[in-house]
Short mmCIF file of C-alpha atoms in Angstrom, two decimals:
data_model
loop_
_atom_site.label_atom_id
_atom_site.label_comp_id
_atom_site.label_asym_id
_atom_site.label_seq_id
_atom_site.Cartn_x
_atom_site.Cartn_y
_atom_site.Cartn_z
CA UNK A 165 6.51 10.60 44.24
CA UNK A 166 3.63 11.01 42.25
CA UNK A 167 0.49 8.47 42.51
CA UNK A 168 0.83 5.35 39.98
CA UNK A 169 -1.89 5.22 38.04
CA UNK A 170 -1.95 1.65 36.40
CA UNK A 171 -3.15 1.69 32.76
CA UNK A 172 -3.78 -2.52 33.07
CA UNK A 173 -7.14 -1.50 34.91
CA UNK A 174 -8.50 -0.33 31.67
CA UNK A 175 -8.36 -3.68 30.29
CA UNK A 176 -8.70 -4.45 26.61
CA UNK A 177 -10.50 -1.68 25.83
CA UNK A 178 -7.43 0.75 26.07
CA UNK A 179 -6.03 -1.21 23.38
CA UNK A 180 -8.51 -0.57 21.01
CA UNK A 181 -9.33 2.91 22.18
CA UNK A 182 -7.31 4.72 23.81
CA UNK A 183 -7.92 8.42 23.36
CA UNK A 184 -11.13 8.77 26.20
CA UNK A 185 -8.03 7.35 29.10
CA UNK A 186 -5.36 9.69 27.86
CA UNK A 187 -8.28 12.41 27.75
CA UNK A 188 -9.04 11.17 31.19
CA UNK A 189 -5.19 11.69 32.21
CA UNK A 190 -5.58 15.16 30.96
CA UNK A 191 -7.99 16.12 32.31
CA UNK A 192 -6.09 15.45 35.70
CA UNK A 193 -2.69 16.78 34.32
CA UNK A 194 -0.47 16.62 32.06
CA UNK A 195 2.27 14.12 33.51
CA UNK A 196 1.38 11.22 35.25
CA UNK A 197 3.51 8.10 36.60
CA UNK A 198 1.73 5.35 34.94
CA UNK A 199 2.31 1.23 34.93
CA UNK A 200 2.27 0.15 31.07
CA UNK A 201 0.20 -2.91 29.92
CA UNK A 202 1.47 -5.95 29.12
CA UNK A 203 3.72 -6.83 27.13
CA UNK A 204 5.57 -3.52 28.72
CA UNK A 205 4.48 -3.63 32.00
CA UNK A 206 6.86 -1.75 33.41
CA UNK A 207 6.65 1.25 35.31
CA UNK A 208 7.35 5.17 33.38
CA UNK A 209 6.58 8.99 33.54
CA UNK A 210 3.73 9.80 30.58
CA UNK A 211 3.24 12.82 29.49
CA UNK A 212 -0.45 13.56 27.53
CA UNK A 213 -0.54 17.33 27.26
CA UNK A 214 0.51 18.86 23.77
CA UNK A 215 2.38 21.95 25.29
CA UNK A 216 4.36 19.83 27.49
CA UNK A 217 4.63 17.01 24.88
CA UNK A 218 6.00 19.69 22.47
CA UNK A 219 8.74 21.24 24.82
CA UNK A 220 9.75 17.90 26.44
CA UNK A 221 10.89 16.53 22.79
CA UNK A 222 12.76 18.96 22.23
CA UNK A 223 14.41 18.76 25.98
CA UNK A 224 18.07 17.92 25.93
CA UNK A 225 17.64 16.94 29.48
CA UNK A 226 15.82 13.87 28.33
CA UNK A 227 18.55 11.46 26.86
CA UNK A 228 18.13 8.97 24.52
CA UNK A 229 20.65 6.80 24.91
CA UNK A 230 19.23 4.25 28.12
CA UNK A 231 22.91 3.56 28.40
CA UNK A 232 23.53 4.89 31.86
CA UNK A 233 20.55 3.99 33.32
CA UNK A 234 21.05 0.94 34.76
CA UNK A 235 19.60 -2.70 34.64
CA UNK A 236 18.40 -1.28 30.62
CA UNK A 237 18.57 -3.94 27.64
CA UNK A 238 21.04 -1.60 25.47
CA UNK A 239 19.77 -2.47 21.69
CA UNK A 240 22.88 -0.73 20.55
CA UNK A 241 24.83 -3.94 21.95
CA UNK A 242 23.02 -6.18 19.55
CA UNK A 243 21.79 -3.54 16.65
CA UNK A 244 24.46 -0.70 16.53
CA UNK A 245 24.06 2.57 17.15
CA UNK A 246 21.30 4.56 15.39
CA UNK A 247 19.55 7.43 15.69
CA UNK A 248 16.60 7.10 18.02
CA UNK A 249 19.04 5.93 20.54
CA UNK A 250 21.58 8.55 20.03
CA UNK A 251 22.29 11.92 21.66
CA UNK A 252 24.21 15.25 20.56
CA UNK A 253 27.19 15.43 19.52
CA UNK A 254 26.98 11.49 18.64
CA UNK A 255 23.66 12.22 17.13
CA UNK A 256 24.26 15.28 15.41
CA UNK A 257 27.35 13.51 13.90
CA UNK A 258 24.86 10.61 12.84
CA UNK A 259 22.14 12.38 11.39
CA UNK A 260 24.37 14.59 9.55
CA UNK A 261 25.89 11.33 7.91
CA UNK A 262 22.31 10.19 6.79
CA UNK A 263 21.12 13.01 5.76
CA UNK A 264 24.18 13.37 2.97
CA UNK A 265 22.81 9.99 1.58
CA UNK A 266 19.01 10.23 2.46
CA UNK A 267 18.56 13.35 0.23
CA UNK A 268 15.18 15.16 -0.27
CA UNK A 269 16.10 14.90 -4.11
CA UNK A 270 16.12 10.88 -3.62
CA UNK A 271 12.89 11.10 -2.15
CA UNK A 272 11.39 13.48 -4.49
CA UNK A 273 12.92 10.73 -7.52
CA UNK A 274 10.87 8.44 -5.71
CA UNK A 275 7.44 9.50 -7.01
CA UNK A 276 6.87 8.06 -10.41
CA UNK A 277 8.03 4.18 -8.52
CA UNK A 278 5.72 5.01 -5.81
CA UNK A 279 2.92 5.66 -8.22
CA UNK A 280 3.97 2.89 -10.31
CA UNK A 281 4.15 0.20 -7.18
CA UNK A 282 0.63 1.56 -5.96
CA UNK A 283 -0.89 1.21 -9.35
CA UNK A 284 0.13 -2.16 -9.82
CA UNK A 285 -0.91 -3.20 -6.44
CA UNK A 286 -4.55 -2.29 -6.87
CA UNK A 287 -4.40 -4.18 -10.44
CA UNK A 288 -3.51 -6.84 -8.76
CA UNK A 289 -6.48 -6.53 -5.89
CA UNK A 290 -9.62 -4.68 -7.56
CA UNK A 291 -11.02 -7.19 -9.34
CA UNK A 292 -11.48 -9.30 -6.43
CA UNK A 293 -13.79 -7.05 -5.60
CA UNK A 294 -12.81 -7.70 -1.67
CA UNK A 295 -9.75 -7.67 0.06
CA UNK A 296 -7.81 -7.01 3.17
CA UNK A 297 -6.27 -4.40 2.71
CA UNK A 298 -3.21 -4.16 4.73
CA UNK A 299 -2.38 -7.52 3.53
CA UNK A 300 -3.07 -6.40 -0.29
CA UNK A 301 -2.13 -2.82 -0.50
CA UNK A 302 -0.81 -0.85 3.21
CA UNK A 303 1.70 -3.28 4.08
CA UNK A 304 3.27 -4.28 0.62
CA UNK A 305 3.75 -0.60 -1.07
CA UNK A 306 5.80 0.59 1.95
CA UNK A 307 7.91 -2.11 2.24
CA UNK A 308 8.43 -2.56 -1.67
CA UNK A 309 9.62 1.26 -1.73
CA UNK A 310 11.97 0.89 1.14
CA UNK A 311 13.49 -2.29 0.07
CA UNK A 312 13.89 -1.06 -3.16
CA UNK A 313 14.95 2.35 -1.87
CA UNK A 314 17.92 0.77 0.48
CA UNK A 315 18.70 -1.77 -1.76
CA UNK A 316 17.32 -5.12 -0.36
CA UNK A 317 17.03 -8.01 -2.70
CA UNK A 318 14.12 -10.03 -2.91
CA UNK A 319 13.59 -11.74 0.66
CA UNK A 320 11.39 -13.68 2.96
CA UNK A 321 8.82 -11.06 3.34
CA UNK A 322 6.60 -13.21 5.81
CA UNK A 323 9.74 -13.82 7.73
CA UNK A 324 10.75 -10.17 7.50
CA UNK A 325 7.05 -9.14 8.63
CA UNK A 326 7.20 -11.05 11.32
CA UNK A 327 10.64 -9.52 12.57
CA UNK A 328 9.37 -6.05 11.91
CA UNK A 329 6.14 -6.36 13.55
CA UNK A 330 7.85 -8.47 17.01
CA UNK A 331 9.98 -5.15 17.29
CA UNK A 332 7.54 -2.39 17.10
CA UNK A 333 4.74 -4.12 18.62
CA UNK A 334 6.20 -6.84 21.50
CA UNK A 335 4.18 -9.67 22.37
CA UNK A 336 6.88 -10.63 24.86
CA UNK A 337 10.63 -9.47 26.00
CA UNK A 338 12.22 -12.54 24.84
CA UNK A 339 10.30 -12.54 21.47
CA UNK A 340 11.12 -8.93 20.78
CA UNK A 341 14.85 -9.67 21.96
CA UNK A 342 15.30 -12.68 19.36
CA UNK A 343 13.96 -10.28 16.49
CA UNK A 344 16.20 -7.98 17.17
CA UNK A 345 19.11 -10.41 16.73
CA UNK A 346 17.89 -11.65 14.05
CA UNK A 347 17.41 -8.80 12.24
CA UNK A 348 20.81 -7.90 13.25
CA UNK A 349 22.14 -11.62 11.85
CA UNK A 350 20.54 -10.33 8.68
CA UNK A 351 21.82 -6.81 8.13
CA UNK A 352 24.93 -7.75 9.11
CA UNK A 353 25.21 -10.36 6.19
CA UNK A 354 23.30 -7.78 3.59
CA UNK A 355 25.98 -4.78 4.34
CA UNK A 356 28.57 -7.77 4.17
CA UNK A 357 27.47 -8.38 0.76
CA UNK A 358 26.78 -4.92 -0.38
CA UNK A 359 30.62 -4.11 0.70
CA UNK A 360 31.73 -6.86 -1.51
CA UNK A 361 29.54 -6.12 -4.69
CA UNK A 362 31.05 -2.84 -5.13
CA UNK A 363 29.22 0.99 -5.62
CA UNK A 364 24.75 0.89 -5.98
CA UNK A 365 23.21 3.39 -6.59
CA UNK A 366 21.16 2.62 -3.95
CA UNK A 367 20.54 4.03 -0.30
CA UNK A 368 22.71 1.42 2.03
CA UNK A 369 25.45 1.94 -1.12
CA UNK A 370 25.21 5.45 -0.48
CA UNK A 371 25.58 5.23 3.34
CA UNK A 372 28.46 2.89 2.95
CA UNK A 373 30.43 5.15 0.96
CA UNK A 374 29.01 8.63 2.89
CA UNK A 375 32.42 10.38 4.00
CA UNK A 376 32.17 13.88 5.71
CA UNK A 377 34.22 16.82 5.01
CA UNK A 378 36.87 15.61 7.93
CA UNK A 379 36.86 11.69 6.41
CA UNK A 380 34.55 11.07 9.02
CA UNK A 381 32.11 7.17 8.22
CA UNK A 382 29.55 5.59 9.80
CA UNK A 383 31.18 2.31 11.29
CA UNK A 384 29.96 -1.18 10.48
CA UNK A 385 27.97 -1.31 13.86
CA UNK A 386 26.57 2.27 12.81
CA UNK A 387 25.86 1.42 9.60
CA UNK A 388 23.99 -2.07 10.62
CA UNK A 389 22.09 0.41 13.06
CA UNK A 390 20.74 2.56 10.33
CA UNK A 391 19.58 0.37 7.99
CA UNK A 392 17.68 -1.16 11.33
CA UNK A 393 15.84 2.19 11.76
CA UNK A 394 15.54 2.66 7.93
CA UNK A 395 14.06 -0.38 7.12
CA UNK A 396 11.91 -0.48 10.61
CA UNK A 397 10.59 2.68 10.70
CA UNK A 398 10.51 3.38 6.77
CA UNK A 399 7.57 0.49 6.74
CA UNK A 400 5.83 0.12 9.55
CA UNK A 401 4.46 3.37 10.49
CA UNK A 402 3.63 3.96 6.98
CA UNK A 403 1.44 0.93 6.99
CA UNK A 404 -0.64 2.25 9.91
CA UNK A 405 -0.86 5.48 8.17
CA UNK A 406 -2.29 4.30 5.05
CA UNK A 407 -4.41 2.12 6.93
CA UNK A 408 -5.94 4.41 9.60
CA UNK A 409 -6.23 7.04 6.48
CA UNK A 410 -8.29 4.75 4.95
CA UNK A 411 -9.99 3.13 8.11
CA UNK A 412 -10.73 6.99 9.89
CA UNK A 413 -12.47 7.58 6.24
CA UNK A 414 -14.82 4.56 5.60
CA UNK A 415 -15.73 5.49 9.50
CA UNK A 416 -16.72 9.32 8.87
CA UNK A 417 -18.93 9.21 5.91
CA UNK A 418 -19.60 12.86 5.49
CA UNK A 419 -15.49 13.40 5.54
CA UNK A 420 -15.17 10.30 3.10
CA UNK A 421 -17.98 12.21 0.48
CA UNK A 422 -15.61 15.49 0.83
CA UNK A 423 -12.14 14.24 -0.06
CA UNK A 424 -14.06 11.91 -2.68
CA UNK A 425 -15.49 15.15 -3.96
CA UNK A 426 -12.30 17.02 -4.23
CA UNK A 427 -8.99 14.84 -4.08
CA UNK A 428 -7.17 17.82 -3.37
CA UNK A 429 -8.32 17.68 0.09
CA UNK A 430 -6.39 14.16 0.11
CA UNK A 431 -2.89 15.75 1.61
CA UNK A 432 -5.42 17.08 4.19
CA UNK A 433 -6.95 13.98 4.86
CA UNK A 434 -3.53 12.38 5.73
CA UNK A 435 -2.47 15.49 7.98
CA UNK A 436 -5.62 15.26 9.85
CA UNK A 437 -5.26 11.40 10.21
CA UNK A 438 -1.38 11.89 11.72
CA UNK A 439 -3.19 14.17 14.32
CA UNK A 440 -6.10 11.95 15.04
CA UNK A 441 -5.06 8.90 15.05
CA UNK A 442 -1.11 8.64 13.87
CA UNK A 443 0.21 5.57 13.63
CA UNK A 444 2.80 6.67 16.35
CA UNK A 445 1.19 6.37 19.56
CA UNK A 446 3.84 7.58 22.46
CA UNK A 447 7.42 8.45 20.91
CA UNK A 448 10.16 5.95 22.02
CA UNK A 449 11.28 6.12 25.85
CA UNK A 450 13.41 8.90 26.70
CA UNK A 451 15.48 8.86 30.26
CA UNK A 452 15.81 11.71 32.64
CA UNK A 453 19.60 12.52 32.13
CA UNK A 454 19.39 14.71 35.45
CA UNK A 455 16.56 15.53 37.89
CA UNK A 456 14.32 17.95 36.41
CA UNK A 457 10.44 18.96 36.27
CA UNK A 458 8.10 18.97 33.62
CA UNK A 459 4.85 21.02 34.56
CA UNK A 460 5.60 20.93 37.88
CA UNK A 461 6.39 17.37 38.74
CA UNK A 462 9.53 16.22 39.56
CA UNK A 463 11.28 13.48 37.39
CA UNK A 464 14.45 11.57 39.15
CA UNK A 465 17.28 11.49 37.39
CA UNK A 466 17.40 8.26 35.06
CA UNK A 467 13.57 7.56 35.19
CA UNK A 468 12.37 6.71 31.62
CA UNK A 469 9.57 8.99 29.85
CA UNK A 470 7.00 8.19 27.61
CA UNK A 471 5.65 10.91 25.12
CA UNK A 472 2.53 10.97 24.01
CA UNK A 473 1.95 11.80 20.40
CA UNK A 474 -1.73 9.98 20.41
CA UNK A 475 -2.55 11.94 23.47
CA UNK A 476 -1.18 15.61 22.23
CA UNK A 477 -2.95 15.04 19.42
CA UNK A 478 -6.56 14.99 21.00
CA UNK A 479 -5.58 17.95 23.65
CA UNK A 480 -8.46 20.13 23.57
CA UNK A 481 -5.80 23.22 24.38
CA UNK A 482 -4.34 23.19 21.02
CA UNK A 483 -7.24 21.90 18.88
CA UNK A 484 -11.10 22.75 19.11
CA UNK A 485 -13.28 19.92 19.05
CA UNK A 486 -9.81 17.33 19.01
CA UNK A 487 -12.13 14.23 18.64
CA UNK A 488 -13.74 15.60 15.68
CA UNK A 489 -12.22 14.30 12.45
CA UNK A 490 -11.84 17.32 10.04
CA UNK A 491 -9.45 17.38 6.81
CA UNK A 492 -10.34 21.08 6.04
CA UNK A 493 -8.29 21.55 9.77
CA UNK A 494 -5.45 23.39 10.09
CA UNK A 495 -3.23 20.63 11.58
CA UNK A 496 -0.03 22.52 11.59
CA UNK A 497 2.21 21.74 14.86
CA UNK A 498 1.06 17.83 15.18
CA UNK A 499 3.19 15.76 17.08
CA UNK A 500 2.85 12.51 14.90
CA UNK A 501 6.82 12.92 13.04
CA UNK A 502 8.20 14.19 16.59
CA UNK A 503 9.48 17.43 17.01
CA UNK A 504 13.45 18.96 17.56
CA UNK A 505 16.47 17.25 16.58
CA UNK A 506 15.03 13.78 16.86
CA UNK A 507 12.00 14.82 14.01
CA UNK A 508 11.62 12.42 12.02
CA UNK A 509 13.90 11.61 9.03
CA UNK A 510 11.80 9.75 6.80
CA UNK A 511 8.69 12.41 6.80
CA UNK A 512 8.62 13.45 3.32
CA UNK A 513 8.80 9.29 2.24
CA UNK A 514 6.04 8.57 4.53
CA UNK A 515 3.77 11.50 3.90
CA UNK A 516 4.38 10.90 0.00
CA UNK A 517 3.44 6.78 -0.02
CA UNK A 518 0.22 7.68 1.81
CA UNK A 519 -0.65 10.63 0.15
CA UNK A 520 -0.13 8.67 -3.35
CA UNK A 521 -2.03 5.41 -1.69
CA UNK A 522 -5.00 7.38 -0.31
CA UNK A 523 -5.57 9.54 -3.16
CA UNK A 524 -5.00 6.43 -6.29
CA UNK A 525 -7.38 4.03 -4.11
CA UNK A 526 -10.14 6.54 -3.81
CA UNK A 527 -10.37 7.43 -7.82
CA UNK A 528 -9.95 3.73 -8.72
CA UNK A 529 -12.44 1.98 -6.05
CA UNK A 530 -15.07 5.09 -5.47
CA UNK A 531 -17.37 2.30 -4.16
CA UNK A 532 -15.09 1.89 -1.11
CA UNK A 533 -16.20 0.76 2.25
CA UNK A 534 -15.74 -1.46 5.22
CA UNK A 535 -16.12 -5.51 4.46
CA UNK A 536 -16.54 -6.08 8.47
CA UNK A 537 -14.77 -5.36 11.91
CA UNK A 538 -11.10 -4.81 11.76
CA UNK A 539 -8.62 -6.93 13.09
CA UNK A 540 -7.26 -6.19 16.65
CA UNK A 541 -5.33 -3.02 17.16
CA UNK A 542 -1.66 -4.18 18.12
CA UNK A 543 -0.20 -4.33 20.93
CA UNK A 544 2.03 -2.30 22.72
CA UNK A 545 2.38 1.57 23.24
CA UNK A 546 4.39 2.24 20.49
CA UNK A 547 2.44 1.50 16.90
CA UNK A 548 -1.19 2.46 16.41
CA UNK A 549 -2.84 0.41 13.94
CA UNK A 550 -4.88 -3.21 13.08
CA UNK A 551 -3.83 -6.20 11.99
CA UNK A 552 -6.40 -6.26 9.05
CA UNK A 553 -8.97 -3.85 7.58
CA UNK A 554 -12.00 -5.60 5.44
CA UNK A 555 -12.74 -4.00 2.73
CA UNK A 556 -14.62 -4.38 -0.20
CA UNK A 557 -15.89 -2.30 -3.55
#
């Protein structure tokens, strides 16, 4: 068995910056058997090279369903079945379902709302001529867009928030457990009621009424699971986006002059940001479905694996000068949406809210910059991003 190396011993500071530990790792290999921080704290396989980051997502021997391994807290008891805990044929069957109703075309009919939802947001927060800006603009255009786009009605957002973020980024087992169910309590009710309104033209309409060619539908538990992922994944990760888009700019001047210069450099600047500092940190665990060996070291069957999407991204190996922030780069191959049958769905959303955001915000406030420290980077290993971003114009 390899030697533990326990990631606690970096104290806070790993938190906040991570990438000089996972270069560290590297720099010893690219697979180590590491001891998470708190609120994890458990014990897992991580792997930090890009190469090996790249070929073990697309590894069928790593499962993602933690169903057989023993003694794991199955989400899909409480949740339903969804994607990131799926594996072929079940997934294949899944995605294949979603992807009838979660068109490209829906997407692409999504860009005059997005524009419309970011305009009105920044109405509503330039002439306060401060703000924070997660609170004012990253966090409420995502989760307008998919609430809108899956057919939520108005809700609790605080309470909603506060779900969301417990799931993605744990302060505790037993907190993240209760929003789970809750969230669960909720969907439940909202597919209840969707069922009973009759045909939207909305997404969770569309996935309700999704048949294959063989009359094949996604069950209730299915269904609940999906709109889980959908609404969890179709916000969050877009928030840190937009916000470490906007945060990696205000702290490279020189970069922030450029795209300001030329806007067209803005897709760039979001590309560059998914490599540098995505708001995906390590991809969600995967579990040895049979003893096998990634660069060399030997993984027991059922062990859990962490990927590292932060760490392939600053891997010297597949790009010069990795913790130099560049959008002229060619970032083609990042690791930030995943990679293989488990890429991620909701790409093309997520890459058009931030590309909208980034470029609208810099032509309407060119005065842009930081109001003060950020707020603490969340916690966990899943979600990179702060709680607040000062900003002011």
């Amino acid at each position: 068995m390899a030697d533990l190396i326990d990631l606690t011993e970096y104290g806070e500071g790993f938190r906040a910056d991570p990438h000089p530990v996972y270069a560290e790792l590297r720099a010893r290999g690219p697979v180590h058997r590491v001891r998470l921080p708190e609120p994890e704290g458990y014990d897992t396989w991580l792997v930090v090279g890009y190469e090996e980051a790249r070929a073990a997502l697309a590894d069928p021997r790593l499962a993602k369903d933690a169903g057989a391994v023993e003694g794991t807290y199955r989400e899909e008891e409480v949740i339903g079945k969804h994607l990131l805990i799926a594996d072929p044929p079940q997934h294949t069957r899944l995605r294949a379902l979603v992807t009838r109703a979660f068109t490209a075309r829906r997407v692409e009919a999504l860009r005059p709302r997005v524009q419309q939802i970011t305009d009105e947001l920044l109405d509503a927060m330039l002439p306060r001529g401060r703000a924070d800006l997660v609170e004012a603009f990253a966090y409420p255009l995502p989760i307008t867009v998919i609430c809108e786009l899956l057919g939520v009605p108005e809700m609790d957002r605080a309470a909603f928030r506060e779900m969301s973020n417990e799931v993605v980024a744990p302060t505790g087992e037993e907190a993240n457990l209760r929003a789970v169910e809750r969230l669960g309590v909720y969907l439940t009710g909202l597919i209840e009621d969707k069922r009973a309104a009759g045909p939207a033209d909305d997404l969770l309409g569309a996935l309700i009424r999704t048949t294959a060619e063989d009359g094949d539908r996604l069950s209730a538990g299915e269904l609940r699971g999906m709109a889980f992922l959908l609404l969890i994944a179709g916000h969050e990760t877009t928030v840190n986006l937009i916000t470490n888009s906007v945060h990696t700019l205000l702290t490279h001047p020189e970069q922030l002059a450029a795209v300001r210069a030329d806007l067209d450099l803005v897709d760039g600047a979001v590309e560059e940001t998914l490599r540098y500092e995505g708001p995906v940190e390590n991809a969600t665990f995967r579990y040895a479905a049979e003893p096998l060996e990634i660069a060399g070291v030997a993984i027991p069957k059922g062990d859990p694996v962490m990927i590292g999407l932060t760490a392939a991204g600053r891997d010297g190996g597949r790009y010069a000068e990795p913790d130099r922030f560049d959008p002229h780069r060619d970032t083609r191959g990042h690791l930030a949406f995943g990679h293989g049958i488990h890429f991620c769905l909701g790409a093309p959303l997520a890459r058009l809210e931030a590309r909208t955001a980034l470029r609208t915000l810099l032509r309407r406030a060119p005065g842009l910059a930081l109001d003060g420290p950020p707020g603490e980077w969340l916690p966990g290993m899943l979600i990179r991003g702060v709680r607040s971003l000062p900003v002011r114009w």
